[in-house]
Coordinates of N, CA and C in Angstrom, one line a residue:
M1203 N 91.4 59.8 100.9 CA 91.9 59.6 101.6 C 92.3 60.9 101.0
R1204 N 93.5 60.6 100.3 CA 94.4 61.2 99.6 C 94.6 62.1 99.1
S1205 N 93.1 62.5 98.3 CA 92.2 63.7 98.1 C 91.9 64.6 98.9
I1206 N 91.7 64.1 100.2 CA 92.0 64.7 101.5 C 92.8 65.6 102.2
G1207 N 93.7 65.3 102.1 CA 94.9 65.8 102.0 C 95.4 66.9 101.8
I1208 N 95.0 66.5 100.3 CA 95.2 67.6 99.7 C 95.1 68.7 99.8
V1209 N 92.9 68.6 100.2 CA 92.5 69.7 100.0 C 92.8 70.3 101.0
A1210 N 93.0 70.1 102.9 CA 93.2 70.4 103.3 C 94.8 70.9 103.5
L1211 N 95.5 70.8 103.7 CA 96.6 71.1 102.6 C 97.2 72.7 101.6
S1212 N 96.2 73.1 100.2 CA 96.2 73.9 100.2 C 95.2 74.4 100.6
V1213 N 94.4 74.4 101.2 CA 93.4 75.9 102.3 C 94.9 75.4 103.6
M1214 N 95.4 74.9 104.2 CA 96.0 76.0 105.2 C 96.9 76.5 104.1
L1215 N 98.4 76.0 103.2 CA 99.3 77.5 102.6 C 98.7 78.2 102.0
G1216 N 96.7 78.0 101.0 CA 96.6 79.4 100.7 C 96.4 80.6 101.8
G1217 N 96.2 80.5 103.0 CA 95.7 81.3 103.5 C 94.5 81.6 103.4
C1218 N 93.1 81.7 104.4 CA 91.5 81.8 104.0 C 91.4 83.0 103.4
A1219 N 92.0 83.8 104.0 CA 91.7 85.8 103.5 C 92.4 86.0 102.2
S1220 N 92.9 84.8 101.3 CA 94.0 85.4 100.4 C 93.3 84.2 99.4
V1221 N 92.6 83.3 99.5 CA 91.4 82.4 98.4 C 89.7 83.4 98.5
T1222 N 89.5 84.2 99.9 CA 88.7 84.3 99.7 C 87.7 86.3 99.6
R1223 N 89.9 86.6 99.8 CA 89.6 88.5 99.4 C 90.4 88.6 98.1
G1224 N 91.3 87.7 97.9 CA 91.3 88.2 97.5 C 93.6 88.8 97.1
T1225 N 94.2 89.4 97.3 CA 94.8 89.9 97.2 C 95.4 91.2 96.3
T1226 N 94.2 91.3 95.7 CA 93.7 93.0 95.5 C 93.2 93.3 95.4
E1227 N 92.9 94.7 96.0 CA 91.3 95.9 95.4 C 90.9 96.0 94.5
N1228 N 90.2 97.5 93.9 CA 89.7 98.1 92.7 C 89.2 99.6 94.0
S1229 N 90.0 100.4 93.4 CA 89.7 102.2 95.0 C 89.4 102.6 93.8
S1230 N 88.5 103.3 94.1 CA 87.6 104.0 93.7 C 88.1 105.8 93.5
I1231 N 88.3 106.9 92.8 CA 88.3 107.9 92.6 C 88.7 108.3 92.0
S1232 N 87.6 109.8 92.6 CA 86.6 110.9 91.9 C 87.1 112.0 92.5
S1233 N 86.8 113.0 92.0 CA 87.1 114.5 92.5 C 85.4 115.6 92.2
T1234 N 85.7 116.6 92.1 CA 85.0 118.6 92.0 C 86.3 118.9 92.3
P1235 N 86.0 119.4 90.3 CA 85.7 118.6 89.6 C 86.8 117.8 88.5
S1236 N 85.7 117.0 87.9 CA 85.9 116.3 87.5 C 87.1 116.5 86.3
G1237 N 87.2 115.3 85.8 CA 88.8 115.7 84.7 C 90.1 115.7 85.5
V1238 N 90.0 115.6 86.7 CA 91.6 115.9 87.1 C 92.5 114.8 86.9
E1239 N 93.9 114.9 86.7 CA 94.7 113.9 86.7 C 95.5 113.2 88.5
A1240 N 95.1 111.7 88.2 CA 95.4 111.0 90.0 C 96.5 110.2 89.2
V1241 N 97.1 110.2 90.2 CA 98.9 109.7 90.4 C 98.7 108.7 91.0
V1242 N 98.7 107.7 91.3 CA 98.7 106.5 92.2 C 100.5 106.0 92.5
S1243 N 101.1 106.4 93.4 CA 101.9 105.8 93.2 C 101.8 104.8 94.7
G1244 N 103.5 104.3 94.3 CA 103.3 102.8 95.6 C 102.7 102.0 95.1
M1245 N 102.8 101.8 94.4 CA 102.1 100.6 93.2 C 103.6 100.0 92.6
E1246 N 103.9 98.6 92.2 CA 104.7 98.2 91.9 C 105.4 99.3 89.8
V1247 N 104.0 99.2 89.4 CA 104.6 100.6 87.9 C 103.3 102.8 88.4
P1248 N 103.7 102.5 88.2 CA 103.3 104.3 89.1 C 101.6 103.8 88.1
T1249 N 100.7 104.7 88.3 CA 99.4 104.3 87.2 C 98.4 105.7 87.3
T1250 N 99.3 106.4 86.2 CA 97.5 108.1 86.3 C 96.9 107.8 85.1
C1251 N 95.6 108.3 86.3 CA 94.3 108.3 85.5 C 93.6 109.7 85.8
T1252 N 92.6 109.5 85.3 CA 91.9 111.2 85.1 C 90.5 110.7 85.2
T1253 N 90.1 110.9 86.4 CA 88.9 110.9 88.0 C 88.0 111.7 86.9
P1254 N 86.7 111.2 86.4 CA 86.1 109.7 87.8 C 87.3 108.4 87.0
C1255 N 87.9 107.2 88.2 CA 88.4 106.2 88.1 C 88.7 105.3 87.7
S1256 N 88.8 104.4 88.4 CA 89.6 103.0 89.2 C 90.5 102.5 88.7
V1257 N 91.4 102.3 90.1 CA 92.4 101.3 89.8 C 93.0 99.8 90.5
V1258 N 92.9 99.0 90.1 CA 93.6 97.1 91.0 C 95.2 97.9 91.8
V1259 N 94.6 97.9 93.2 CA 95.9 97.8 93.3 C 96.1 96.9 94.4
K1260 N 97.3 96.6 95.1 CA 97.8 95.4 96.1 C 97.2 95.7 97.1
R1261 N 96.7 94.9 98.3 CA 95.9 94.8 99.7 C 97.5 95.0 100.5
N1262 N 98.4 95.3 100.5 CA 100.3 95.2 101.4 C 100.5 96.2 100.6
A1263 N 100.4 97.0 99.6 CA 100.6 98.3 99.0 C 100.6 99.2 100.1
D1264 N 101.8 100.2 99.5 CA 101.7 102.2 101.0 C 101.0 102.5 99.0
I1265 N 100.0 102.7 99.7 CA 99.7 103.4 98.7 C 99.5 105.4 99.0
S1266 N 99.5 106.4 97.7 CA 98.9 107.8 98.8 C 98.4 108.5 96.9
I1267 N 97.6 108.4 96.6 CA 97.6 109.6 95.4 C 97.8 111.4 94.7
T1268 N 98.3 111.6 94.1 CA 98.3 113.1 94.8 C 97.3 113.5 92.8
F1269 N 96.3 114.6 93.1 CA 95.3 115.2 92.7 C 96.3 116.4 91.8
Q1270 N 96.0 116.9 90.0 CA 96.5 117.7 90.3 C 96.5 117.9 88.9
K1271 N 95.5 120.1 88.7 CA 95.2 119.8 87.5 C 95.3 121.6 87.4
D1272 N 95.4 121.7 86.3 CA 95.6 123.0 86.3 C 94.9 124.4 86.4
G1273 N 95.0 125.8 87.3 CA 94.3 126.2 87.7 C 94.0 126.0 89.3
Y1274 N 94.8 124.8 89.9 CA 94.0 124.2 91.5 C 94.9 123.3 92.1
E1275 N 95.4 123.7 93.2 CA 96.3 123.3 94.2 C 95.8 122.1 93.9
P1276 N 97.7 120.9 93.3 CA 97.4 120.2 94.4 C 96.9 119.5 95.6
Q1277 N 96.8 117.6 95.9 CA 96.5 117.2 96.6 C 97.3 116.8 96.9
I1278 N 97.2 115.3 97.9 CA 97.7 114.3 97.5 C 97.4 113.7 99.1
V1279 N 96.4 112.2 98.7 CA 96.1 112.0 99.8 C 96.5 109.9 100.2
P1280 N 97.5 110.2 100.7 CA 98.0 108.8 102.2 C 96.8 107.8 102.1
L1281 N 96.4 106.3 101.7 CA 96.0 105.5 101.9 C 96.3 104.6 102.6
S1282 N 95.2 103.9 104.0 CA 95.8 103.8 105.1 C 95.2 102.7 104.6
R1283 N 95.7 101.2 105.7 CA 94.6 99.9 106.2 C 94.9 99.7 106.7
D1284 N 93.4 99.1 106.8 CA 92.7 98.7 107.9 C 91.9 97.6 108.0
I1285 N 92.1 96.4 109.0 CA 91.7 95.2 108.4 C 90.5 95.2 109.1
Q1286 N 89.4 94.3 107.2 CA 88.1 95.2 108.3 C 87.8 93.6 107.7
T1287 N 85.5 93.4 108.2 CA 85.0 92.7 108.9 C 86.0 91.0 108.5
G1288 N 85.5 91.1 106.8 CA 85.5 90.1 105.8 C 87.7 89.8 105.5
G1289 N 87.9 90.5 106.2 CA 89.1 89.7 106.4 C 90.2 89.2 106.7
A1290 N 89.6 90.0 109.1 CA 89.5 89.4 109.5 C 89.1 88.3 109.7
A1291 N 87.5 87.6 109.8 CA 86.9 86.3 109.0 C 87.8 85.3 109.0
G1292 N 88.4 86.0 107.5 CA 89.5 85.1 106.7 C 90.4 84.6 107.9
F1293 N 91.7 85.4 107.8 CA 92.0 85.3 108.8 C 91.9 85.2 110.2
A1294 N 91.0 84.6 110.7 CA 90.8 84.1 111.9 C 90.4 82.7 111.6
G1295 N 89.7 82.1 110.9 CA 89.2 81.1 109.9 C 91.0 80.2 109.9
N1296 N 91.7 81.1 109.3 CA 93.6 79.9 109.5 C 93.5 79.8 111.3
L1297 N 93.1 80.6 112.5 CA 93.5 79.5 113.5 C 92.6 78.2 113.2
L1298 N 90.8 78.7 112.7 CA 90.3 77.3 113.6 C 90.5 76.3 111.9
L1299 N 92.0 76.0 111.3 CA 91.5 75.4 110.6 C 93.8 74.4 110.6
G1300 N 94.3 75.4 111.8 CA 95.2 75.4 112.5 C 96.4 75.6 111.1
G1301 N 95.8 76.5 110.3 CA 96.8 77.1 109.8 C 97.8 78.8 109.2
V1302 N 99.0 77.3 110.8 CA 99.4 79.0 110.6 C 100.6 79.4 109.3
V1303 N 100.4 78.5 108.0 CA 101.5 79.0 107.2 C 100.7 79.8 106.3
G1304 N 99.4 80.2 106.1 CA 98.1 80.4 106.1 C 97.5 82.3 106.2
M1305 N 98.4 81.9 107.7 CA 98.1 83.1 108.8 C 99.8 83.6 107.5
G1306 N 100.2 83.9 107.8 CA 101.9 83.9 107.2 C 101.5 84.7 106.0
V1307 N 100.8 84.0 105.3 CA 100.8 84.1 103.6 C 99.4 85.0 103.3
D1308 N 98.8 85.4 104.8 CA 97.4 86.6 104.4 C 98.6 87.9 104.6
A1309 N 99.0 87.8 106.0 CA 99.6 88.6 106.3 C 101.1 89.3 105.9
A1310 N 101.3 89.0 105.0 CA 101.9 89.2 103.7 C 101.5 89.7 102.8
T1311 N 100.3 89.8 102.5 CA 100.0 89.9 100.8 C 98.9 90.5 101.3
G1312 N 98.4 91.2 102.7 CA 98.0 91.9 103.6 C 96.5 90.8 102.7
A1313 N 96.0 90.4 102.3 CA 94.6 89.9 102.0 C 93.7 90.4 103.1
A1314 N 94.3 90.4 104.2 CA 93.0 90.6 105.6 C 93.1 92.5 105.2
T1315 N 93.9 93.2 105.0 CA 93.6 94.5 104.8 C 92.5 95.8 103.5
D1316 N 92.1 96.1 103.5 CA 91.7 97.6 103.1 C 91.8 98.6 103.0
H1317 N 92.0 99.4 102.4 CA 93.1 101.0 102.3 C 91.3 102.0 101.8
K1318 N 91.8 102.8 103.2 CA 90.5 104.0 103.7 C 91.9 104.8 103.1
P1319 N 90.8 105.9 102.5 CA 89.4 105.5 101.7 C 89.1 105.0 101.2
N1320 N 87.9 104.5 100.7 CA 88.4 104.5 99.1 C 86.0 104.3 98.9
P1321 N 86.0 104.7 98.7 CA 86.5 105.4 96.7 C 86.8 106.3 97.8
V1322 N 87.9 107.1 97.3 CA 88.6 108.6 97.2 C 88.2 109.4 96.7
I1323 N 87.6 110.3 98.0 CA 86.7 111.2 96.6 C 86.8 112.7 97.6
V1324 N 88.0 114.1 96.5 CA 88.4 115.5 96.9 C 87.9 115.9 96.4
T1325 N 87.7 117.4 96.9 CA 87.1 118.2 96.4 C 88.4 119.0 95.9
M1326 N 88.8 120.1 94.9 CA 90.2 121.0 94.5 C 89.3 122.1 94.2
Q1327 N 90.7 122.9 95.3 CA 91.0 124.2 96.0 C 91.5 124.7 94.3
P1328 N 90.5 126.3 93.7 CA 91.9 126.9 93.2 C 92.2 127.9 93.6
S1329 N 93.3 127.8 92.3 CA 94.8 127.9 92.7 C 94.8 129.7 92.8
A1330 N 95.1 130.1 94.2 CA 95.3 131.6 94.3 C 96.8 132.5 92.9
P1331 N 95.0 133.4 92.7 CA 96.1 133.9 91.2 C 96.6 134.6 91.5
A1332 N 98.3 135.1 91.1 CA 99.3 134.7 90.8 C 99.1 137.1 91.1
R1333 N 99.8 137.5 92.0 CA 99.6 139.0 92.5 C 100.0 139.8 91.6
A1334 N 99.6 140.0 91.1 CA 100.6 141.1 90.4 C 100.8 142.5 90.7
R1335 N 101.8 142.9 90.1 CA 103.2 143.7 90.5 C 102.7 145.4 90.1
P1336 N 102.7 145.4 91.1 CA 102.4 146.8 91.0 C 103.7 148.3 90.3
T1337 N 102.4 148.7 88.8 CA 104.0 149.4 88.1 C 104.2 151.0 88.6
A1338 N 105.3 150.7 88.8 CA 105.0 151.4 89.6 C 105.8 153.5 88.3
P1339 N 105.1 154.3 89.2 CA 105.1 155.4 87.6 C 106.3 155.7 87.0
K1340 N 106.1 156.3 85.3 CA 108.0 156.3 85.5 C 108.0 158.0 84.9
K1341 N 109.6 157.2 86.1 CA 110.1 159.2 85.8 C 110.6 159.5 85.2
P1342 N 110.2 160.6 85.2 CA 110.1 161.5 83.8 C 111.5 161.8 83.3
R1343 N 111.5 161.5 81.8 CA 113.6 162.3 82.0 C 114.0 163.5 81.9
P1344 N 115.3 163.8 82.6 CA 115.4 164.9 82.5 C 116.0 164.9 80.4
P1345 N 115.1 167.3 80.2 CA 116.1 166.7 78.9 C 117.3 166.5 78.3
A1346 N 117.8 166.4 78.0 CA 118.6 166.1 77.4 C 120.0 167.3 76.8
A1347 N 121.0 166.5 77.6 CA 121.9 167.8 77.7 C 121.9 169.4 76.1
P1348 N 122.2 170.3 76.0 CA 122.3 170.9 74.3 C 124.2 170.7 73.3
A1349 N 123.6 169.8 72.9 CA 125.3 169.7 72.5 C 126.4 171.3 72.2
P1350 N 127.0 170.2 72.4 CA 128.7 171.6 72.6 C 128.8 172.7 70.8
D1351 N 128.6 174.1 71.5 CA 128.4 174.9 70.3 C 129.7 174.2 69.8
T1352 N 130.3 173.2 67.7 CA 132.0 174.1 68.1 C 131.9 174.9 67.3
G1353 N 131.2 175.3 67.0 CA 131.6 177.0 65.6 C 131.6 176.7 64.7
T1354 N 131.6 176.0 63.7 CA 132.3 176.7 62.9 C 131.8 177.4 61.4

C-alpha cells in the first residue's frame, strides 16, 4: 500500500509531460550554403555552432537564432512555442490522474511545448556589393607662377 502511495504521489508531482517528454528538446539548424555561424540566444549560456548543427534547448525558453557569414546578409529567426499532440496528451494526463501540481510543473517547465520551426532552415542572401564611388576626373593645376626676378 505504501508503494502505491509513493508511486501515485510521484506521478502527481512529476507532471505527465515532464516525465514522458522531458524539459529539453533537440533543435536542428541548417543553412544554404552550409558553414554559416548560428548564434542561439535565449539559453542560459548563448551557444554558437556552424551549420549544419543541433543544439539542446529548454522547452520553456524564448529562443532566437542569428545566422551570419561573410558575404551574406545576417538573418534572425525567432522560434515560437506550440503545444504538440504528445505534450497535450501528457498535460491532459495530469487531469485524469488529478495531478494539479503536475499541471503546474508542466506549465512551468514548458514540457508540453515544442519550438517551431524545427528544423530551422535558412537560405542566406548574398550581401549587396559595396557601391564604388566614381572617381571625379582630376582638374589640371594651373601652371605655377614664374618666380619673381631678383635681378642680381
